[in-house]
Amino acid sequence: MRFLHIRERFPEHPTEMRTQILVAAGRLFQQHGYAGTSMSAMASAVGITPAALYWHFKNKEDILFEFLRAAYEGFELEVDGEMGRHVHEDAVQRLRRVVHIHTLLRLEGIQATHVDTSLTVGQLSRSLSADRLRDLRNLNRLHLDRVRAIIEDGVRAGLFQVPDTLTVSFAITTMCEFAPVWFSPDRSLTAEQVAHAHELYALRAVGVMDGEFDGDERDGRAEAVESQS
């Protein structure tokens, strides 16, 4: 994937100062957490004084909110653009596709931008006002609703069998979201192999067994997963 929307928000060499601050802050939040990141550290990271930093942002919460909003918006645009090109696929193919995209965005998107955009609202909620937290949750909800709609389409078409579409949607999106917690690019599994394996697990979660996959493709994915353990 080219990650055009993610790279636009988190370019490797940003030229606009406001963007430089957000990119630097995102990396500092990733390394030291919100409480462990000071305004002076962010100012130093972009080569300006703390006073100059306040010209662009009122406080640290403003920076955190803008960083997370940029990450969520970039993610949403990436997924929406890709899924919009395949609206006529059946629910099985759309579920595979959305799981694949989500996983790659979390694994390769971090490598592309050097910023961990998989920070969750839950982890940082104590640092945000109620209004801002609600705004981010609404953005985050767009993707969950997308996945749930695909699953509901599959249930109506008789392709999926699930006891509850909401809980399985949470399970599938959580699997994709937290892949960076354990994934290491210097080990035997590639990001593509993890994304393919996630497709299989997602289909199993909605009652589709791996017979839906081509035999050689399935065996190759299983060998890749086993080699990681």
Short mmCIF file of C-alpha atoms in Angstrom, two decimals:
data_model
loop_
_atom_site.label_atom_id
_atom_site.label_comp_id
_atom_site.label_asym_id
_atom_site.label_seq_id
_atom_site.Cartn_x
_atom_site.Cartn_y
_atom_site.Cartn_z
CA MET A 1 0.00 0.00 0.00
CA ARG A 2 1.14 3.56 -0.67
CA PHE A 3 -0.45 5.15 2.43
CA LEU A 4 -1.05 8.46 0.68
CA HIS A 5 -3.36 9.86 3.36
CA ILE A 6 -1.20 8.68 6.26
CA ARG A 7 1.97 10.06 4.66
CA GLU A 8 0.21 13.33 3.97
CA ARG A 9 -0.51 13.76 7.66
CA PHE A 10 2.77 12.31 8.91
CA PRO A 11 5.39 12.99 6.20
CA GLU A 12 8.92 11.78 6.75
CA HIS A 13 10.32 15.29 6.30
CA PRO A 14 7.54 17.77 7.04
CA THR A 15 8.14 21.37 6.01
CA GLU A 16 5.18 23.10 7.69
CA MET A 17 5.95 23.81 11.36
CA ARG A 18 2.57 22.70 12.70
CA THR A 19 3.01 19.33 10.98
CA GLN A 20 6.59 19.07 12.25
CA ILE A 21 5.32 19.50 15.79
CA LEU A 22 2.61 16.84 15.40
CA VAL A 23 5.04 14.32 13.88
CA ALA A 24 7.62 14.94 16.60
CA ALA A 25 4.98 14.84 19.33
CA GLY A 26 3.59 11.56 18.02
CA ARG A 27 6.99 9.95 18.21
CA LEU A 28 7.58 11.31 21.72
CA PHE A 29 4.16 10.11 22.89
CA GLN A 30 5.03 6.70 21.46
CA GLN A 31 8.38 6.59 23.26
CA HIS A 32 7.59 8.24 26.59
CA GLY A 33 3.80 8.31 26.92
CA TYR A 34 1.65 11.40 27.29
CA ALA A 35 2.63 12.20 30.88
CA GLY A 36 6.32 11.69 30.11
CA THR A 37 6.34 14.11 27.17
CA SER A 38 6.80 17.79 27.99
CA MET A 39 6.14 20.85 25.87
CA SER A 40 9.83 21.74 26.12
CA ALA A 41 10.79 18.29 24.78
CA MET A 42 8.47 18.76 21.80
CA ALA A 43 9.85 22.22 21.16
CA SER A 44 13.41 20.92 21.31
CA ALA A 45 12.57 18.09 18.89
CA VAL A 46 11.63 20.59 16.18
CA GLY A 47 14.29 23.19 17.04
CA ILE A 48 12.11 25.97 18.43
CA THR A 49 11.61 27.53 21.84
CA PRO A 50 8.73 26.51 24.12
CA ALA A 51 7.30 30.02 23.67
CA ALA A 52 7.22 29.51 19.88
CA LEU A 53 5.49 26.18 20.36
CA TYR A 54 2.63 27.94 22.14
CA TRP A 55 2.15 30.07 19.03
CA HIS A 56 0.94 26.92 17.22
CA PHE A 57 -0.82 25.02 20.03
CA LYS A 58 -2.45 26.19 23.23
CA ASN A 59 -1.28 23.26 25.35
CA LYS A 60 -0.19 19.63 25.31
CA GLU A 61 -3.74 18.33 25.15
CA ASP A 62 -4.27 20.30 21.92
CA ILE A 63 -1.26 18.58 20.39
CA LEU A 64 -2.37 15.13 21.52
CA PHE A 65 -5.87 15.69 20.15
CA GLU A 66 -4.65 16.98 16.78
CA PHE A 67 -2.19 14.10 16.49
CA LEU A 68 -4.83 11.48 17.20
CA ARG A 69 -7.41 13.14 14.97
CA ALA A 70 -4.94 13.23 12.08
CA ALA A 71 -4.16 9.55 12.64
CA TYR A 72 -7.83 8.54 12.74
CA GLU A 73 -8.75 10.64 9.73
CA GLY A 74 -5.84 9.30 7.70
CA PHE A 75 -6.76 5.74 8.59
CA GLU A 76 -10.41 6.29 7.69
CA LEU A 77 -9.57 7.82 4.31
CA GLU A 78 -7.17 4.98 3.47
CA VAL A 79 -9.71 2.26 4.27
CA ASP A 80 -12.70 4.08 2.78
CA GLY A 81 -10.86 4.70 -0.49
CA GLU A 82 -9.80 1.09 -0.86
CA MET A 83 -13.17 -0.38 0.09
CA GLY A 84 -14.99 2.06 -2.19
CA ARG A 85 -13.31 0.47 -5.19
CA HIS A 86 -14.75 -2.94 -4.33
CA VAL A 87 -18.33 -2.22 -3.28
CA HIS A 88 -19.73 -4.97 -5.53
CA GLU A 89 -17.81 -7.82 -3.90
CA ASP A 90 -19.68 -10.24 -1.67
CA ALA A 91 -19.40 -10.09 2.11
CA VAL A 92 -16.70 -12.77 2.27
CA GLN A 93 -14.40 -10.86 -0.05
CA ARG A 94 -15.15 -7.50 1.59
CA LEU A 95 -14.43 -8.88 5.06
CA ARG A 96 -11.14 -10.32 3.83
CA ARG A 97 -10.27 -7.02 2.20
CA VAL A 98 -11.07 -4.78 5.16
CA VAL A 99 -9.15 -7.04 7.56
CA HIS A 100 -6.18 -7.09 5.20
CA ILE A 101 -6.16 -3.30 4.84
CA HIS A 102 -6.55 -2.68 8.56
CA THR A 103 -3.68 -5.02 9.41
CA LEU A 104 -1.31 -3.55 6.82
CA LEU A 105 -2.12 0.00 7.90
CA ARG A 106 -1.14 -0.88 11.45
CA LEU A 107 2.02 -2.79 10.51
CA GLU A 108 3.39 -1.10 7.39
CA GLY A 109 1.84 2.29 8.08
CA ILE A 110 3.90 2.62 11.26
CA GLN A 111 7.06 1.73 9.36
CA ALA A 112 6.22 4.19 6.58
CA THR A 113 5.67 7.15 8.91
CA HIS A 114 7.83 6.14 11.92
CA VAL A 115 4.83 7.13 14.04
CA ASP A 116 2.68 4.61 15.89
CA THR A 117 -0.81 5.62 14.80
CA SER A 118 -2.37 2.65 16.58
CA LEU A 119 -2.61 4.51 19.87
CA THR A 120 -6.13 3.90 21.10
CA VAL A 121 -8.54 6.40 22.56
CA GLY A 122 -8.95 4.16 25.60
CA GLN A 123 -5.26 4.40 26.49
CA LEU A 124 -5.25 8.19 26.37
CA SER A 125 -8.80 9.05 27.46
CA ARG A 126 -7.74 10.47 30.82
CA SER A 127 -5.70 13.09 29.00
CA LEU A 128 -8.54 14.44 26.86
CA SER A 129 -11.65 16.46 27.63
CA ALA A 130 -15.02 14.72 27.33
CA ASP A 131 -15.89 16.61 24.12
CA ARG A 132 -12.64 15.70 22.42
CA LEU A 133 -12.86 12.12 23.54
CA ARG A 134 -16.35 11.93 22.05
CA ASP A 135 -15.10 13.36 18.74
CA LEU A 136 -12.35 10.74 18.50
CA ARG A 137 -14.67 7.92 19.46
CA ASN A 138 -17.05 9.00 16.72
CA LEU A 139 -14.20 8.84 14.20
CA ASN A 140 -13.13 5.46 15.53
CA ARG A 141 -16.71 4.21 15.35
CA LEU A 142 -16.82 4.70 11.58
CA HIS A 143 -14.54 1.73 11.03
CA LEU A 144 -16.29 -0.50 13.53
CA ASP A 145 -19.61 0.30 11.88
CA ARG A 146 -18.09 -0.51 8.48
CA VAL A 147 -16.94 -3.93 9.63
CA ARG A 148 -20.23 -4.64 11.37
CA ALA A 149 -22.18 -3.69 8.21
CA ILE A 150 -20.13 -6.16 6.17
CA ILE A 151 -20.81 -8.90 8.70
CA GLU A 152 -24.52 -8.11 8.78
CA ASP A 153 -24.60 -8.28 4.98
CA GLY A 154 -22.96 -11.71 5.19
CA VAL A 155 -25.50 -12.90 7.75
CA ARG A 156 -28.42 -11.75 5.59
CA ALA A 157 -26.90 -13.49 2.56
CA GLY A 158 -26.50 -16.73 4.52
CA LEU A 159 -22.70 -16.57 4.24
CA PHE A 160 -21.93 -15.88 7.91
CA GLN A 161 -23.23 -17.38 11.14
CA VAL A 162 -22.55 -15.35 14.27
CA PRO A 163 -24.37 -15.06 17.62
CA ASP A 164 -23.89 -11.28 17.75
CA THR A 165 -22.54 -8.99 15.03
CA LEU A 166 -21.26 -6.30 17.41
CA THR A 167 -19.06 -8.53 19.56
CA VAL A 168 -17.52 -10.28 16.56
CA SER A 169 -16.87 -6.88 14.95
CA PHE A 170 -15.01 -5.77 18.09
CA ALA A 171 -13.04 -9.03 18.14
CA ILE A 172 -11.95 -8.73 14.51
CA THR A 173 -11.00 -5.04 14.63
CA THR A 174 -9.11 -5.53 17.91
CA MET A 175 -7.10 -8.37 16.35
CA CYS A 176 -6.03 -6.06 13.51
CA GLU A 177 -5.48 -3.00 15.68
CA PHE A 178 -3.09 -4.65 18.11
CA ALA A 179 -0.95 -6.57 15.63
CA PRO A 180 1.93 -4.09 16.23
CA VAL A 181 2.09 -5.18 19.88
CA TRP A 182 3.65 -8.52 18.94
CA PHE A 183 4.78 -8.12 15.32
CA SER A 184 8.46 -7.73 14.55
CA PRO A 185 9.50 -7.10 10.93
CA ASP A 186 12.88 -8.78 11.40
CA ARG A 187 11.29 -12.16 12.19
CA SER A 188 10.09 -14.77 9.74
CA LEU A 189 6.57 -13.43 9.15
CA THR A 190 5.99 -10.50 6.81
CA ALA A 191 3.24 -7.94 7.25
CA GLU A 192 1.48 -9.41 4.21
CA GLN A 193 1.54 -12.90 5.75
CA VAL A 194 0.08 -11.58 8.99
CA ALA A 195 -2.64 -9.77 7.04
CA HIS A 196 -3.49 -12.96 5.15
CA ALA A 197 -3.58 -14.96 8.38
CA HIS A 198 -5.91 -12.37 9.90
CA GLU A 199 -8.24 -12.82 6.95
CA LEU A 200 -8.48 -16.51 7.78
CA TYR A 201 -9.09 -15.89 11.48
CA ALA A 202 -11.77 -13.28 10.70
CA LEU A 203 -13.62 -15.68 8.41
CA ARG A 204 -13.48 -18.40 11.03
CA ALA A 205 -14.92 -15.93 13.55
CA VAL A 206 -18.00 -15.48 11.35
CA GLY A 207 -18.42 -19.19 10.67
CA VAL A 208 -16.56 -19.52 7.36
CA MET A 209 -13.99 -22.28 7.51
CA ASP A 210 -10.71 -22.19 5.61
CA GLY A 211 -12.25 -24.17 2.77
CA GLU A 212 -13.03 -20.74 1.35
CA PHE A 213 -9.32 -20.34 0.59
CA ASP A 214 -7.34 -21.88 -2.19
CA GLY A 215 -5.52 -24.95 -0.86
CA ASP A 216 -1.95 -23.91 -1.72
CA GLU A 217 -2.57 -20.40 -0.42
CA ARG A 218 -3.98 -21.77 2.83
CA ASP A 219 -1.06 -24.15 3.41
CA GLY A 220 1.47 -21.40 2.80
CA ARG A 221 -0.19 -19.15 5.35
CA ALA A 222 -0.32 -21.89 7.93
CA GLU A 223 3.40 -22.63 7.47
CA ALA A 224 4.19 -18.94 7.87
CA VAL A 225 2.24 -18.68 11.11
CA GLU A 226 3.82 -21.83 12.51
CA SER A 227 7.31 -20.52 11.72
CA GLN A 228 6.66 -17.41 13.82
CA SER A 229 5.80 -19.39 16.96
#
